[in-house]
Amino acid sequence: MALPWTDFVWTIKRWLSLYPLDAISNLPTTSPPAGNYTIQDTDYYLVSTSTTDVTYTLPTDASTNRVLKFKNRGTGEVTLSGTIFAYAAVSSLTLVTGDMATLTYDGSYWNVGD
C-alpha cells in the first residue's frame, strides 16, 4: 500500500532531519568564482581552489535545517562570514588549506558540525 502524500512528505522531512549529510552528499558541488562570494540558494557543497584569501558570506534568511558544506582545496584562506556558532557565537570562521566544515542553520546561527 502506498503512503498518502502527507505521510510521504513527513517521512522525507523526517529522514532529512535525521540524516542531513546523507541528503547533501548527492547535491551538486559549486566552485565559487575567484574573489569574495555570497552564498546562493542553489549552493550546497562549495569547494574553493583559490590561491588568494577569499570571504564567503553566509545567507541570513536561510531555511531552518539548511546544510552547507565547505572544502578548502586552494592555497588561500577561506573565511566564512555570518552568524556562526562554533565553540561560541562568532562572526567568522577561517578554513586553511585542507580544512572542511559543515554548517547547519537553526534559524539563528550557522552551527559548525562535523
Short mmCIF file of C-alpha atoms in Angstrom, two decimals:
data_model
loop_
_atom_site.label_atom_id
_atom_site.label_comp_id
_atom_site.label_asym_id
_atom_site.label_seq_id
_atom_site.Cartn_x
_atom_site.Cartn_y
_atom_site.Cartn_z
CA MET A 1 0.00 0.00 0.00
CA ALA A 2 1.38 3.39 -0.96
CA LEU A 3 1.78 6.14 1.58
CA PRO A 4 -0.64 9.06 1.37
CA TRP A 5 1.11 12.19 0.08
CA THR A 6 1.17 13.90 3.51
CA ASP A 7 2.76 10.81 5.10
CA PHE A 8 5.31 10.64 2.29
CA VAL A 9 6.28 14.33 2.73
CA TRP A 10 6.54 13.89 6.51
CA THR A 11 8.71 10.79 6.05
CA ILE A 12 11.10 12.62 3.71
CA LYS A 13 11.32 15.65 6.02
CA ARG A 14 11.98 13.37 8.99
CA TRP A 15 14.70 11.47 7.11
CA LEU A 16 16.36 14.74 6.09
CA SER A 17 16.31 15.99 9.68
CA LEU A 18 17.92 12.76 10.92
CA TYR A 19 20.45 12.34 8.10
CA PRO A 20 21.19 15.78 6.63
CA LEU A 21 24.70 14.81 5.49
CA ASP A 22 23.41 11.78 3.58
CA ALA A 23 20.93 14.03 1.84
CA ILE A 24 23.58 16.60 0.91
CA SER A 25 26.09 14.05 -0.39
CA ASN A 26 24.30 13.82 -3.76
CA LEU A 27 23.86 17.55 -4.29
CA PRO A 28 25.91 19.50 -6.83
CA THR A 29 29.31 20.92 -5.97
CA THR A 30 29.96 24.61 -6.58
CA SER A 31 33.38 26.08 -7.25
CA PRO A 32 32.81 29.77 -6.49
CA PRO A 33 34.35 32.32 -8.83
CA ALA A 34 37.61 33.99 -7.81
CA GLY A 35 37.21 36.62 -5.13
CA ASN A 36 34.64 37.12 -2.41
CA TYR A 37 31.33 35.32 -2.83
CA THR A 38 27.82 35.48 -1.36
CA ILE A 39 26.27 32.02 -0.86
CA GLN A 40 23.29 31.45 -3.18
CA ASP A 41 20.12 29.38 -2.63
CA THR A 42 21.46 26.83 -5.12
CA ASP A 43 24.75 26.30 -3.25
CA TYR A 44 25.16 23.27 -1.02
CA TYR A 45 28.72 21.99 -1.25
CA LEU A 46 31.34 24.63 -2.03
CA VAL A 47 34.93 23.80 -2.91
CA SER A 48 37.47 26.60 -3.03
CA THR A 49 40.56 26.31 -5.21
CA SER A 50 41.55 29.94 -4.70
CA THR A 51 45.22 30.89 -4.44
CA THR A 52 44.32 34.08 -2.57
CA ASP A 53 42.31 34.69 0.61
CA VAL A 54 38.54 34.88 -0.01
CA THR A 55 35.42 35.54 2.07
CA TYR A 56 32.15 33.66 1.62
CA THR A 57 29.14 35.45 3.12
CA LEU A 58 26.54 33.11 4.61
CA PRO A 59 22.84 33.84 3.98
CA THR A 60 20.87 35.46 6.80
CA ASP A 61 17.46 34.29 5.57
CA ALA A 62 18.13 30.58 5.08
CA SER A 63 15.60 27.86 5.80
CA THR A 64 15.91 26.18 9.18
CA ASN A 65 18.00 23.00 8.95
CA ARG A 66 19.69 24.08 5.73
CA VAL A 67 23.10 22.44 5.50
CA LEU A 68 26.15 23.88 3.75
CA LYS A 69 29.43 22.06 3.34
CA PHE A 70 32.77 23.72 2.56
CA LYS A 71 36.16 22.39 1.49
CA ASN A 72 39.32 24.45 1.00
CA ARG A 73 41.47 22.86 -1.69
CA GLY A 74 43.22 26.13 -2.50
CA THR A 75 46.29 27.73 -1.01
CA GLY A 76 44.46 30.85 0.19
CA GLU A 77 42.36 31.00 3.36
CA VAL A 78 38.56 30.82 3.12
CA THR A 79 36.73 32.96 5.65
CA LEU A 80 33.07 32.14 6.26
CA SER A 81 31.29 35.30 7.39
CA GLY A 82 27.95 35.35 9.18
CA THR A 83 26.26 34.47 12.44
CA ILE A 84 28.16 31.30 13.33
CA PHE A 85 28.23 29.16 16.43
CA ALA A 86 31.40 27.09 16.78
CA TYR A 87 32.76 26.94 20.34
CA ALA A 88 30.83 30.17 20.97
CA ALA A 89 28.97 32.74 18.87
CA VAL A 90 31.41 34.20 16.34
CA SER A 91 31.13 36.35 13.22
CA SER A 92 33.57 34.37 11.09
CA LEU A 93 35.29 31.02 10.68
CA THR A 94 38.53 30.56 8.74
CA LEU A 95 39.40 27.44 6.75
CA VAL A 96 43.02 26.86 5.80
CA THR A 97 44.21 24.52 3.05
CA GLY A 98 42.70 21.05 3.52
CA ASP A 99 40.05 22.13 6.04
CA MET A 100 36.43 21.08 5.67
CA ALA A 101 33.38 22.39 7.55
CA THR A 102 29.70 21.54 7.67
CA LEU A 103 27.30 24.24 8.87
CA THR A 104 23.62 23.78 9.69
CA TYR A 105 21.27 26.73 10.14
CA ASP A 106 18.94 26.64 13.16
CA GLY A 107 17.07 29.87 12.46
CA SER A 108 19.56 31.98 14.43
CA TYR A 109 23.04 30.56 13.92
CA TRP A 110 25.04 28.58 11.39
CA ASN A 111 26.19 25.77 13.68
CA VAL A 112 29.55 24.16 12.93
CA GLY A 113 29.31 20.37 12.78
CA ASP A 114 31.49 17.52 11.53
#
